[in-house]
Amino acid sequence: MIKQLEKFEIEEAMDIWLKTNITAHSFIPKEYWIKNYNIVKEEYFPIATTFIYKEDNIIKGFISIIDNSFIGALFVLEEYQGQGIGKKLLNHCKSLYSILELAVYVDNIPSVNFYKHCGFIIKEEKEHEDSGFMEYIMTWKKPTSRLCCI
């Protein structure tokens, strides 16, 4: 079930954030993620709209949207990856927002391919200002329905 994150669920979501970042970004020292844990929890989570995928009373993944268009996070616990949870979370947001944008590390090839498969296109490539690693800025726009008059 997808629902909006509640305050009492932030710790569990942050545990997913930390574990998944360390696993997915093996090219970045894990100390970087540990150092940024409190910044994300105290500065980004409060300004984001976060949706969780919860099943059997376990948060299996979440997606956070900042400023009604930027995907600040999309994480699924490793043991639940490949089950369509990330796609369900992304599709939920596609139903709510007409434009979505995100940043993904170039070296995170599985995630880049996932986003391409979900209809995102690469808008630009740039250096991440904090980590120094290259990232893609990717975008998705809701298709406009064309009405035809005869």
PDB file of C-alpha atoms in Angstrom:
ATOM      1  CA  MET A   1       0.000   0.000   0.000  1.00  0.00           C
ATOM      2  CA  ILE A   2       1.246   3.484  -0.848  1.00  0.00           C
ATOM      3  CA  LYS A   3       0.524   6.234   1.639  1.00  0.00           C
ATOM      4  CA  GLN A   4       2.036   9.481   2.822  1.00  0.00           C
ATOM      5  CA  LEU A   5       4.829   9.194   5.386  1.00  0.00           C
ATOM      6  CA  GLU A   6       3.900  10.041   8.969  1.00  0.00           C
ATOM      7  CA  LYS A   7       6.321  11.526  11.505  1.00  0.00           C
ATOM      8  CA  PHE A   8       6.642   8.326  13.502  1.00  0.00           C
ATOM      9  CA  GLU A   9       7.884   6.565  10.327  1.00  0.00           C
ATOM     10  CA  ILE A  10      10.798   8.913   9.595  1.00  0.00           C
ATOM     11  CA  GLU A  11      13.397   6.826  11.455  1.00  0.00           C
ATOM     12  CA  GLU A  12      12.484   3.708   9.488  1.00  0.00           C
ATOM     13  CA  ALA A  13      12.611   5.645   6.207  1.00  0.00           C
ATOM     14  CA  MET A  14      15.981   7.130   7.151  1.00  0.00           C
ATOM     15  CA  ASP A  15      17.344   3.642   7.852  1.00  0.00           C
ATOM     16  CA  ILE A  16      16.302   2.687   4.316  1.00  0.00           C
ATOM     17  CA  TRP A  17      17.931   5.879   2.993  1.00  0.00           C
ATOM     18  CA  LEU A  18      21.253   5.067   4.674  1.00  0.00           C
ATOM     19  CA  LYS A  19      21.390   1.336   3.873  1.00  0.00           C
ATOM     20  CA  THR A  20      20.357   1.777   0.268  1.00  0.00           C
ATOM     21  CA  ASN A  21      22.687   4.699  -0.421  1.00  0.00           C
ATOM     22  CA  ILE A  22      25.664   2.753   0.907  1.00  0.00           C
ATOM     23  CA  THR A  23      24.756  -0.289  -1.204  1.00  0.00           C
ATOM     24  CA  ALA A  24      23.788   1.532  -4.417  1.00  0.00           C
ATOM     25  CA  HIS A  25      26.702   3.960  -4.353  1.00  0.00           C
ATOM     26  CA  SER A  26      29.669   1.732  -3.567  1.00  0.00           C
ATOM     27  CA  PHE A  27      31.865   4.222  -5.448  1.00  0.00           C
ATOM     28  CA  ILE A  28      31.235   6.813  -2.699  1.00  0.00           C
ATOM     29  CA  PRO A  29      32.746   6.227   0.773  1.00  0.00           C
ATOM     30  CA  LYS A  30      30.036   5.227   3.270  1.00  0.00           C
ATOM     31  CA  GLU A  31      31.265   7.975   5.619  1.00  0.00           C
ATOM     32  CA  TYR A  32      29.779  10.495   3.160  1.00  0.00           C
ATOM     33  CA  TRP A  33      26.291   9.060   3.727  1.00  0.00           C
ATOM     34  CA  ILE A  34      26.749   8.794   7.488  1.00  0.00           C
ATOM     35  CA  LYS A  35      27.888  12.438   7.568  1.00  0.00           C
ATOM     36  CA  ASN A  36      24.804  13.552   5.606  1.00  0.00           C
ATOM     37  CA  TYR A  37      22.262  11.470   7.551  1.00  0.00           C
ATOM     38  CA  ASN A  38      21.177  14.245   9.946  1.00  0.00           C
ATOM     39  CA  ILE A  39      21.129  16.882   7.208  1.00  0.00           C
ATOM     40  CA  VAL A  40      18.697  14.787   5.180  1.00  0.00           C
ATOM     41  CA  LYS A  41      16.585  13.951   8.231  1.00  0.00           C
ATOM     42  CA  GLU A  42      16.408  17.504   9.611  1.00  0.00           C
ATOM     43  CA  GLU A  43      16.506  19.653   6.454  1.00  0.00           C
ATOM     44  CA  TYR A  44      15.152  17.629   3.536  1.00  0.00           C
ATOM     45  CA  PHE A  45      12.525  15.320   5.009  1.00  0.00           C
ATOM     46  CA  PRO A  46      10.571  18.226   6.563  1.00  0.00           C
ATOM     47  CA  ILE A  47      10.287  20.066   3.217  1.00  0.00           C
ATOM     48  CA  ALA A  48       9.492  16.979   1.126  1.00  0.00           C
ATOM     49  CA  THR A  49       6.264  15.182   0.430  1.00  0.00           C
ATOM     50  CA  THR A  50       7.162  11.552   1.038  1.00  0.00           C
ATOM     51  CA  PHE A  51       5.180   8.500   0.035  1.00  0.00           C
ATOM     52  CA  ILE A  52       5.981   5.076   1.431  1.00  0.00           C
ATOM     53  CA  TYR A  53       5.261   1.582   0.200  1.00  0.00           C
ATOM     54  CA  LYS A  54       4.230  -0.328   3.304  1.00  0.00           C
ATOM     55  CA  GLU A  55       3.338  -3.992   3.429  1.00  0.00           C
ATOM     56  CA  ASP A  56       3.044  -6.332   6.429  1.00  0.00           C
ATOM     57  CA  ASN A  57       3.757  -3.289   8.628  1.00  0.00           C
ATOM     58  CA  ILE A  58       7.192  -2.874   6.979  1.00  0.00           C
ATOM     59  CA  ILE A  59       8.247   0.147   4.937  1.00  0.00           C
ATOM     60  CA  LYS A  60       9.791  -1.482   1.877  1.00  0.00           C
ATOM     61  CA  GLY A  61      10.512   1.733  -0.023  1.00  0.00           C
ATOM     62  CA  PHE A  62       9.791   5.432  -0.299  1.00  0.00           C
ATOM     63  CA  ILE A  63       9.873   8.381  -2.658  1.00  0.00           C
ATOM     64  CA  SER A  64      10.299  12.042  -1.641  1.00  0.00           C
ATOM     65  CA  ILE A  65       9.182  14.970  -3.788  1.00  0.00           C
ATOM     66  CA  ILE A  66      10.563  18.464  -3.181  1.00  0.00           C
ATOM     67  CA  ASP A  67       8.951  21.609  -4.643  1.00  0.00           C
ATOM     68  CA  ASN A  68       6.207  19.605  -6.381  1.00  0.00           C
ATOM     69  CA  SER A  69       8.554  18.268  -9.045  1.00  0.00           C
ATOM     70  CA  PHE A  70      11.993  17.161  -7.822  1.00  0.00           C
ATOM     71  CA  ILE A  71      12.498  13.565  -6.743  1.00  0.00           C
ATOM     72  CA  GLY A  72      14.892  13.986  -3.844  1.00  0.00           C
ATOM     73  CA  ALA A  73      14.860  10.276  -3.028  1.00  0.00           C
ATOM     74  CA  LEU A  74      13.557   6.975  -4.341  1.00  0.00           C
ATOM     75  CA  PHE A  75      14.770   4.002  -2.357  1.00  0.00           C
ATOM     76  CA  VAL A  76      13.652   0.406  -1.984  1.00  0.00           C
ATOM     77  CA  LEU A  77      15.252  -1.959   0.511  1.00  0.00           C
ATOM     78  CA  GLU A  78      17.627  -4.301  -1.294  1.00  0.00           C
ATOM     79  CA  GLU A  79      15.701  -7.458  -0.367  1.00  0.00           C
ATOM     80  CA  TYR A  80      12.547  -6.036  -2.006  1.00  0.00           C
ATOM     81  CA  GLN A  81      14.144  -4.658  -5.177  1.00  0.00           C
ATOM     82  CA  GLY A  82      12.995  -6.141  -8.464  1.00  0.00           C
ATOM     83  CA  GLN A  83       9.417  -6.581  -7.225  1.00  0.00           C
ATOM     84  CA  GLY A  84       7.995  -3.446  -8.864  1.00  0.00           C
ATOM     85  CA  ILE A  85       7.906  -1.337  -5.695  1.00  0.00           C
ATOM     86  CA  GLY A  86      10.040   1.477  -7.117  1.00  0.00           C
ATOM     87  CA  LYS A  87       7.921   1.572 -10.253  1.00  0.00           C
ATOM     88  CA  LYS A  88       4.706   1.685  -8.188  1.00  0.00           C
ATOM     89  CA  LEU A  89       6.052   4.595  -6.125  1.00  0.00           C
ATOM     90  CA  LEU A  90       7.167   6.414  -9.264  1.00  0.00           C
ATOM     91  CA  ASN A  91       3.846   5.812 -11.026  1.00  0.00           C
ATOM     92  CA  HIS A  92       2.003   7.108  -7.962  1.00  0.00           C
ATOM     93  CA  CYS A  93       3.917  10.382  -8.263  1.00  0.00           C
ATOM     94  CA  LYS A  94       3.411  10.471 -12.039  1.00  0.00           C
ATOM     95  CA  SER A  95      -0.326  10.432 -11.337  1.00  0.00           C
ATOM     96  CA  LEU A  96       0.017  13.453  -9.028  1.00  0.00           C
ATOM     97  CA  TYR A  97       2.597  15.635 -10.800  1.00  0.00           C
ATOM     98  CA  SER A  98       2.889  16.709 -14.440  1.00  0.00           C
ATOM     99  CA  ILE A  99       6.676  17.158 -14.394  1.00  0.00           C
ATOM    100  CA  LEU A 100       9.277  15.211 -12.433  1.00  0.00           C
ATOM    101  CA  GLU A 101      13.017  15.806 -12.308  1.00  0.00           C
ATOM    102  CA  LEU A 102      15.807  14.007 -10.488  1.00  0.00           C
ATOM    103  CA  ALA A 103      19.552  13.725 -10.124  1.00  0.00           C
ATOM    104  CA  VAL A 104      21.204  10.315 -10.358  1.00  0.00           C
ATOM    105  CA  TYR A 105      24.887   9.466 -10.266  1.00  0.00           C
ATOM    106  CA  VAL A 106      26.266   8.509 -13.686  1.00  0.00           C
ATOM    107  CA  ASP A 107      28.011   5.506 -12.098  1.00  0.00           C
ATOM    108  CA  ASN A 108      24.722   4.213 -10.660  1.00  0.00           C
ATOM    109  CA  ILE A 109      23.962   2.387 -13.905  1.00  0.00           C
ATOM    110  CA  PRO A 110      21.054   0.245 -12.607  1.00  0.00           C
ATOM    111  CA  SER A 111      19.205   3.377 -11.447  1.00  0.00           C
ATOM    112  CA  VAL A 112      19.951   5.290 -14.656  1.00  0.00           C
ATOM    113  CA  ASN A 113      18.532   2.373 -16.660  1.00  0.00           C
ATOM    114  CA  PHE A 114      15.509   2.126 -14.342  1.00  0.00           C
ATOM    115  CA  TYR A 115      14.648   5.794 -14.861  1.00  0.00           C
ATOM    116  CA  LYS A 116      15.126   5.527 -18.640  1.00  0.00           C
ATOM    117  CA  HIS A 117      12.801   2.513 -18.663  1.00  0.00           C
ATOM    118  CA  CYS A 118      10.250   4.616 -16.736  1.00  0.00           C
ATOM    119  CA  GLY A 119      10.277   7.343 -19.396  1.00  0.00           C
ATOM    120  CA  PHE A 120      12.858   9.776 -18.009  1.00  0.00           C
ATOM    121  CA  ILE A 121      15.328  11.415 -20.368  1.00  0.00           C
ATOM    122  CA  ILE A 122      18.763  12.828 -19.598  1.00  0.00           C
ATOM    123  CA  LYS A 123      18.606  16.612 -19.594  1.00  0.00           C
ATOM    124  CA  GLU A 124      22.213  17.311 -18.596  1.00  0.00           C
ATOM    125  CA  GLU A 125      25.330  15.877 -17.016  1.00  0.00           C
ATOM    126  CA  LYS A 126      27.119  17.802 -14.289  1.00  0.00           C
ATOM    127  CA  GLU A 127      29.305  17.437 -11.250  1.00  0.00           C
ATOM    128  CA  HIS A 128      27.466  16.948  -7.963  1.00  0.00           C
ATOM    129  CA  GLU A 129      28.464  20.013  -5.948  1.00  0.00           C
ATOM    130  CA  ASP A 130      28.912  18.151  -2.664  1.00  0.00           C
ATOM    131  CA  SER A 131      30.330  14.727  -3.564  1.00  0.00           C
ATOM    132  CA  GLY A 132      32.262  15.744  -6.687  1.00  0.00           C
ATOM    133  CA  PHE A 133      30.918  12.759  -8.657  1.00  0.00           C
ATOM    134  CA  MET A 134      29.210  13.189 -12.021  1.00  0.00           C
ATOM    135  CA  GLU A 135      25.433  12.991 -12.130  1.00  0.00           C
ATOM    136  CA  TYR A 136      22.660  13.134 -14.681  1.00  0.00           C
ATOM    137  CA  ILE A 137      19.715  15.452 -14.349  1.00  0.00           C
ATOM    138  CA  MET A 138      16.781  13.497 -15.758  1.00  0.00           C
ATOM    139  CA  THR A 139      13.242  14.670 -16.477  1.00  0.00           C
ATOM    140  CA  TRP A 140       9.825  13.227 -17.176  1.00  0.00           C
ATOM    141  CA  LYS A 141       6.788  15.115 -18.440  1.00  0.00           C
ATOM    142  CA  LYS A 142       3.223  13.856 -18.404  1.00  0.00           C
ATOM    143  CA  PRO A 143       2.083  13.356 -21.987  1.00  0.00           C
ATOM    144  CA  THR A 144      -0.493  15.892 -23.055  1.00  0.00           C
ATOM    145  CA  SER A 145      -3.658  14.527 -24.518  1.00  0.00           C
ATOM    146  CA  ARG A 146      -4.385  15.948 -27.911  1.00  0.00           C
ATOM    147  CA  LEU A 147      -7.986  16.618 -28.740  1.00  0.00           C
ATOM    148  CA  CYS A 148      -8.897  16.676 -32.380  1.00  0.00           C
ATOM    149  CA  CYS A 149     -11.804  18.532 -33.824  1.00  0.00           C
ATOM    150  CA  ILE A 150     -13.299  17.763 -37.214  1.00  0.00           C
TER     151      ILE A 150
END
